[in-house]
Amino acid sequence: MNNGIYLDYAATTPTDGAVLAAALPYFGNVFYNPSSTHAAGQAASAAVERARGLCAQAVCADPNEIYFTSGGTEAINWAMRCSLDGKKHVVVSAIEHDAVSACARMLKAEGVIVDRVKPNSEGMITPGALDRVMRDDTALVCVMTVNNIVGSIQPIKELAAVAHRHGASFFTDAVQAVNSVDLNVRDTDVDMLAVSGHKFYAPKGGGFLYVKRGVRLSAGTVGGNQERGLRAGTVNVPAVVAMGEAISAAQAGVAGYCESVGAVSSLFLQTLRYGRPIRCQAKTPDIVSVVFDGINGGRLAVALSCVGVYCSVGSACSAGSATPPETLVEMGVDHPDCSVRFSFGKTTDARQAVIAAQTVNTVVERFLRDKA
Ligand code: PLP
């Protein structure tokens, strides 16, 4: 890639050097299948189990509550499609990633009743709003930990308590939360939680689903006996080894990350002369959506890309869609089609933040001149 400024860390992060070094042997001389019973296979299996331990420790779970997947989308599909246990009512927040909302649409097509909980104008799903849509036959509630468009941090512990009061399980998509929120499944008492390695400096192709002991979940894929018979398919050893290292580092560094990334994102916003940053009651510092009234966000992101600032309108998964991010629409933001998402990472420095904001200023001025 040319030497532009990457402000799309919510789409994906680069693999950290130490994380890559930990994974490399499993591409090379320890390439074995961890399901093989011979000694060579057992070397790979030991690495997988070590990674499981690190993932468990990072979220305060037991290792046997961690199931490796290929990433966030697979973990989300599994949690939502295989935990209903015959019940017919599911609640999802209205600000979920496509992976959750598409699953919800699929469940609906299969006869499940799906209710959506709307956020308030500050991007929060409140316990009161959730309580109003709960029913006695609700099987599952899905609310993400951190929203991928505005960075709002949801009150997961309180929301899980509402779900449990009504006899439902609670699932959280924590894909955007690992760098910036201390994850503790015992404290929040969630039943299932999904993460994805490539959002926290591990390579693409690894994720996991935490499933609290006692929660009934049927197999996501069938075939081999991997992952205690619940997720068939050869485990991606390098990806899970990398993820174990990366999640340990990320969870140990949450405070420092928030401070340093918060400093660069604030500097970016201070330097920006145009636009309305979307505010939230509680938010992570690494994701900022800004509305530039009168300028189409998609066109602005393309123009910025041409001058070396790489940002996006919404999630990479819905890139190319002509509709504005659902999160902004549901929050009641004016002109949601004029928004651009800037997301910052641990390698974004102050110089990049200032140059990027100055570039945005110049490009916005060009748009405004062209309109005049
Ligand atoms: N959930 C959220 C909040 C995301 O931001 C993403 C990726 O953008 C996903 C789920 C999907 O994760 P993956 O890319 O690992 O399938």
JSON list of C-alpha atoms in Angstrom, two decimals, residues 256-364:
[
{"chain": "A", "resi": 256, "resn": "GLY", "atom": "CA", "xyz": [-2.99, 2.55, 28.23]},
{"chain": "A", "resi": 257, "resn": "TYR", "atom": "CA", "xyz": [-4.73, 1.97, 24.89]},
{"chain": "A", "resi": 258, "resn": "CYS", "atom": "CA", "xyz": [-7.67, 4.18, 25.83]},
{"chain": "A", "resi": 259, "resn": "GLU", "atom": "CA", "xyz": [-5.33, 6.91, 26.98]},
{"chain": "A", "resi": 260, "resn": "SER", "atom": "CA", "xyz": [-3.06, 6.93, 23.94]},
{"chain": "A", "resi": 261, "resn": "VAL", "atom": "CA", "xyz": [-5.74, 6.33, 21.32]},
{"chain": "A", "resi": 262, "resn": "GLY", "atom": "CA", "xyz": [-7.96, 8.83, 23.12]},
{"chain": "A", "resi": 263, "resn": "ALA", "atom": "CA", "xyz": [-5.22, 11.45, 22.80]},
{"chain": "A", "resi": 264, "resn": "VAL", "atom": "CA", "xyz": [-4.86, 10.98, 19.03]},
{"chain": "A", "resi": 265, "resn": "SER", "atom": "CA", "xyz": [-8.59, 10.83, 18.32]},
{"chain": "A", "resi": 266, "resn": "SER", "atom": "CA", "xyz": [-9.12, 14.02, 20.39]},
{"chain": "A", "resi": 267, "resn": "LEU", "atom": "CA", "xyz": [-6.33, 15.74, 18.50]},
{"chain": "A", "resi": 268, "resn": "PHE", "atom": "CA", "xyz": [-7.95, 14.68, 15.22]},
{"chain": "A", "resi": 269, "resn": "LEU", "atom": "CA", "xyz": [-11.30, 16.15, 16.31]},
{"chain": "A", "resi": 270, "resn": "GLN", "atom": "CA", "xyz": [-9.69, 19.36, 17.59]},
{"chain": "A", "resi": 271, "resn": "THR", "atom": "CA", "xyz": [-7.97, 19.85, 14.23]},
{"chain": "A", "resi": 272, "resn": "LEU", "atom": "CA", "xyz": [-11.15, 19.16, 12.25]},
{"chain": "A", "resi": 273, "resn": "ARG", "atom": "CA", "xyz": [-12.84, 22.43, 11.23]},
{"chain": "A", "resi": 274, "resn": "TYR", "atom": "CA", "xyz": [-16.02, 20.87, 9.81]},
{"chain": "A", "resi": 275, "resn": "GLY", "atom": "CA", "xyz": [-18.53, 18.20, 10.76]},
{"chain": "A", "resi": 276, "resn": "ARG", "atom": "CA", "xyz": [-20.53, 17.07, 13.76]},
{"chain": "A", "resi": 277, "resn": "PRO", "atom": "CA", "xyz": [-18.94, 14.21, 15.74]},
{"chain": "A", "resi": 278, "resn": "ILE", "atom": "CA", "xyz": [-21.59, 11.81, 17.03]},
{"chain": "A", "resi": 279, "resn": "ARG", "atom": "CA", "xyz": [-21.68, 11.85, 20.81]},
{"chain": "A", "resi": 280, "resn": "CYS", "atom": "CA", "xyz": [-22.59, 8.92, 23.05]},
{"chain": "A", "resi": 281, "resn": "GLN", "atom": "CA", "xyz": [-23.29, 8.60, 26.74]},
{"chain": "A", "resi": 282, "resn": "ALA", "atom": "CA", "xyz": [-20.32, 6.23, 27.10]},
{"chain": "A", "resi": 283, "resn": "LYS", "atom": "CA", "xyz": [-17.95, 5.46, 24.27]},
{"chain": "A", "resi": 284, "resn": "THR", "atom": "CA", "xyz": [-14.59, 4.04, 23.30]},
{"chain": "A", "resi": 285, "resn": "PRO", "atom": "CA", "xyz": [-12.06, 6.57, 22.02]},
{"chain": "A", "resi": 286, "resn": "ASP", "atom": "CA", "xyz": [-11.06, 4.58, 18.94]},
{"chain": "A", "resi": 287, "resn": "ILE", "atom": "CA", "xyz": [-14.24, 4.93, 16.84]},
{"chain": "A", "resi": 288, "resn": "VAL", "atom": "CA", "xyz": [-15.56, 8.33, 15.78]},
{"chain": "A", "resi": 289, "resn": "SER", "atom": "CA", "xyz": [-18.34, 8.97, 13.27]},
{"chain": "A", "resi": 290, "resn": "VAL", "atom": "CA", "xyz": [-18.63, 12.51, 11.96]},
{"chain": "A", "resi": 291, "resn": "VAL", "atom": "CA", "xyz": [-21.54, 13.96, 9.96]},
{"chain": "A", "resi": 292, "resn": "PHE", "atom": "CA", "xyz": [-20.56, 16.50, 7.29]},
{"chain": "A", "resi": 293, "resn": "ASP", "atom": "CA", "xyz": [-23.90, 18.13, 6.50]},
{"chain": "A", "resi": 294, "resn": "GLY", "atom": "CA", "xyz": [-24.57, 18.46, 2.79]},
{"chain": "A", "resi": 295, "resn": "ILE", "atom": "CA", "xyz": [-21.79, 16.07, 1.70]},
{"chain": "A", "resi": 296, "resn": "ASN", "atom": "CA", "xyz": [-22.50, 12.43, 0.93]},
{"chain": "A", "resi": 297, "resn": "GLY", "atom": "CA", "xyz": [-20.37, 10.28, 3.26]},
{"chain": "A", "resi": 298, "resn": "GLY", "atom": "CA", "xyz": [-19.61, 7.66, 0.61]},
{"chain": "A", "resi": 299, "resn": "ARG", "atom": "CA", "xyz": [-18.39, 10.27, -1.84]},
{"chain": "A", "resi": 300, "resn": "LEU", "atom": "CA", "xyz": [-16.33, 11.98, 0.84]},
{"chain": "A", "resi": 301, "resn": "ALA", "atom": "CA", "xyz": [-14.67, 8.69, 1.85]},
{"chain": "A", "resi": 302, "resn": "VAL", "atom": "CA", "xyz": [-13.76, 8.02, -1.80]},
{"chain": "A", "resi": 303, "resn": "ALA", "atom": "CA", "xyz": [-12.35, 11.54, -2.19]},
{"chain": "A", "resi": 304, "resn": "LEU", "atom": "CA", "xyz": [-10.32, 11.07, 1.01]},
{"chain": "A", "resi": 305, "resn": "SER", "atom": "CA", "xyz": [-8.99, 7.74, -0.22]},
{"chain": "A", "resi": 306, "resn": "CYS", "atom": "CA", "xyz": [-7.75, 9.48, -3.39]},
{"chain": "A", "resi": 307, "resn": "VAL", "atom": "CA", "xyz": [-5.60, 11.76, -1.23]},
{"chain": "A", "resi": 308, "resn": "GLY", "atom": "CA", "xyz": [-4.38, 9.01, 1.09]},
{"chain": "A", "resi": 309, "resn": "VAL", "atom": "CA", "xyz": [-6.76, 9.06, 4.08]},
{"chain": "A", "resi": 310, "resn": "TYR", "atom": "CA", "xyz": [-8.38, 5.65, 4.46]},
{"chain": "A", "resi": 311, "resn": "CYS", "atom": "CA", "xyz": [-11.64, 5.69, 6.38]},
{"chain": "A", "resi": 312, "resn": "SER", "atom": "CA", "xyz": [-15.11, 4.28, 5.77]},
{"chain": "A", "resi": 313, "resn": "VAL", "atom": "CA", "xyz": [-18.80, 5.02, 5.98]},
{"chain": "A", "resi": 314, "resn": "GLY", "atom": "CA", "xyz": [-19.89, 1.99, 7.96]},
{"chain": "A", "resi": 315, "resn": "SER", "atom": "CA", "xyz": [-18.68, -1.52, 8.54]},
{"chain": "A", "resi": 316, "resn": "ALA", "atom": "CA", "xyz": [-16.49, -3.06, 5.85]},
{"chain": "A", "resi": 317, "resn": "CYS", "atom": "CA", "xyz": [-19.09, -5.84, 5.58]},
{"chain": "A", "resi": 318, "resn": "SER", "atom": "CA", "xyz": [-21.74, -3.40, 4.37]},
{"chain": "A", "resi": 319, "resn": "ALA", "atom": "CA", "xyz": [-19.36, -1.39, 2.17]},
{"chain": "A", "resi": 320, "resn": "GLY", "atom": "CA", "xyz": [-20.91, -0.51, -1.14]},
{"chain": "A", "resi": 321, "resn": "SER", "atom": "CA", "xyz": [-24.39, -0.36, 0.35]},
{"chain": "A", "resi": 322, "resn": "ALA", "atom": "CA", "xyz": [-26.19, 2.84, -0.62]},
{"chain": "A", "resi": 323, "resn": "THR", "atom": "CA", "xyz": [-28.02, 3.08, 2.71]},
{"chain": "A", "resi": 324, "resn": "PRO", "atom": "CA", "xyz": [-26.59, 5.02, 5.66]},
{"chain": "A", "resi": 325, "resn": "PRO", "atom": "CA", "xyz": [-25.44, 3.12, 8.76]},
{"chain": "A", "resi": 326, "resn": "GLU", "atom": "CA", "xyz": [-28.46, 1.68, 10.59]},
{"chain": "A", "resi": 327, "resn": "THR", "atom": "CA", "xyz": [-26.98, 2.77, 13.93]},
{"chain": "A", "resi": 328, "resn": "LEU", "atom": "CA", "xyz": [-27.14, 6.44, 12.97]},
{"chain": "A", "resi": 329, "resn": "VAL", "atom": "CA", "xyz": [-30.64, 6.11, 11.54]},
{"chain": "A", "resi": 330, "resn": "GLU", "atom": "CA", "xyz": [-31.85, 4.40, 14.72]},
{"chain": "A", "resi": 331, "resn": "MET", "atom": "CA", "xyz": [-30.21, 7.05, 16.91]},
{"chain": "A", "resi": 332, "resn": "GLY", "atom": "CA", "xyz": [-32.16, 9.69, 14.98]},
{"chain": "A", "resi": 333, "resn": "VAL", "atom": "CA", "xyz": [-29.02, 11.45, 13.73]},
{"chain": "A", "resi": 334, "resn": "ASP", "atom": "CA", "xyz": [-29.82, 14.15, 11.14]},
{"chain": "A", "resi": 335, "resn": "HIS", "atom": "CA", "xyz": [-28.36, 13.46, 7.69]},
{"chain": "A", "resi": 336, "resn": "PRO", "atom": "CA", "xyz": [-26.95, 10.00, 8.49]},
{"chain": "A", "resi": 337, "resn": "ASP", "atom": "CA", "xyz": [-26.03, 9.64, 4.80]},
{"chain": "A", "resi": 338, "resn": "CYS", "atom": "CA", "xyz": [-23.45, 12.40, 5.32]},
{"chain": "A", "resi": 339, "resn": "SER", "atom": "CA", "xyz": [-21.39, 10.45, 7.86]},
{"chain": "A", "resi": 340, "resn": "VAL", "atom": "CA", "xyz": [-17.87, 9.09, 7.72]},
{"chain": "A", "resi": 341, "resn": "ARG", "atom": "CA", "xyz": [-16.35, 6.74, 10.31]},
{"chain": "A", "resi": 342, "resn": "PHE", "atom": "CA", "xyz": [-12.76, 7.36, 11.39]},
{"chain": "A", "resi": 343, "resn": "SER", "atom": "CA", "xyz": [-11.26, 4.64, 13.56]},
{"chain": "A", "resi": 344, "resn": "PHE", "atom": "CA", "xyz": [-7.90, 4.85, 15.27]},
{"chain": "A", "resi": 345, "resn": "GLY", "atom": "CA", "xyz": [-5.40, 2.22, 16.37]},
{"chain": "A", "resi": 346, "resn": "LYS", "atom": "CA", "xyz": [-2.40, 1.80, 18.58]},
{"chain": "A", "resi": 347, "resn": "THR", "atom": "CA", "xyz": [-0.06, 2.73, 15.74]},
{"chain": "A", "resi": 348, "resn": "THR", "atom": "CA", "xyz": [-1.86, 5.97, 14.86]},
{"chain": "A", "resi": 349, "resn": "ASP", "atom": "CA", "xyz": [0.36, 8.85, 16.01]},
{"chain": "A", "resi": 350, "resn": "ALA", "atom": "CA", "xyz": [-0.29, 12.54, 16.65]},
{"chain": "A", "resi": 351, "resn": "ARG", "atom": "CA", "xyz": [1.30, 13.60, 13.36]},
{"chain": "A", "resi": 352, "resn": "GLN", "atom": "CA", "xyz": [-0.99, 11.28, 11.40]},
{"chain": "A", "resi": 353, "resn": "ALA", "atom": "CA", "xyz": [-4.03, 12.50, 13.31]},
{"chain": "A", "resi": 354, "resn": "VAL", "atom": "CA", "xyz": [-3.25, 16.15, 12.51]},
{"chain": "A", "resi": 355, "resn": "ILE", "atom": "CA", "xyz": [-2.39, 15.55, 8.84]},
{"chain": "A", "resi": 356, "resn": "ALA", "atom": "CA", "xyz": [-5.49, 13.42, 8.38]},
{"chain": "A", "resi": 357, "resn": "ALA", "atom": "CA", "xyz": [-7.76, 16.08, 9.91]},
{"chain": "A", "resi": 358, "resn": "GLN", "atom": "CA", "xyz": [-6.11, 18.83, 7.83]},
{"chain": "A", "resi": 359, "resn": "THR", "atom": "CA", "xyz": [-6.66, 16.70, 4.72]},
{"chain": "A", "resi": 360, "resn": "VAL", "atom": "CA", "xyz": [-10.31, 16.23, 5.65]},
{"chain": "A", "resi": 361, "resn": "ASN", "atom": "CA", "xyz": [-10.61, 20.03, 6.06]},
{"chain": "A", "resi": 362, "resn": "THR", "atom": "CA", "xyz": [-9.16, 20.61, 2.58]},
{"chain": "A", "resi": 363, "resn": "VAL", "atom": "CA", "xyz": [-11.34, 18.00, 0.90]},
{"chain": "A", "resi": 364, "resn": "VAL", "atom": "CA", "xyz": [-14.50, 19.21, 2.66]}
]
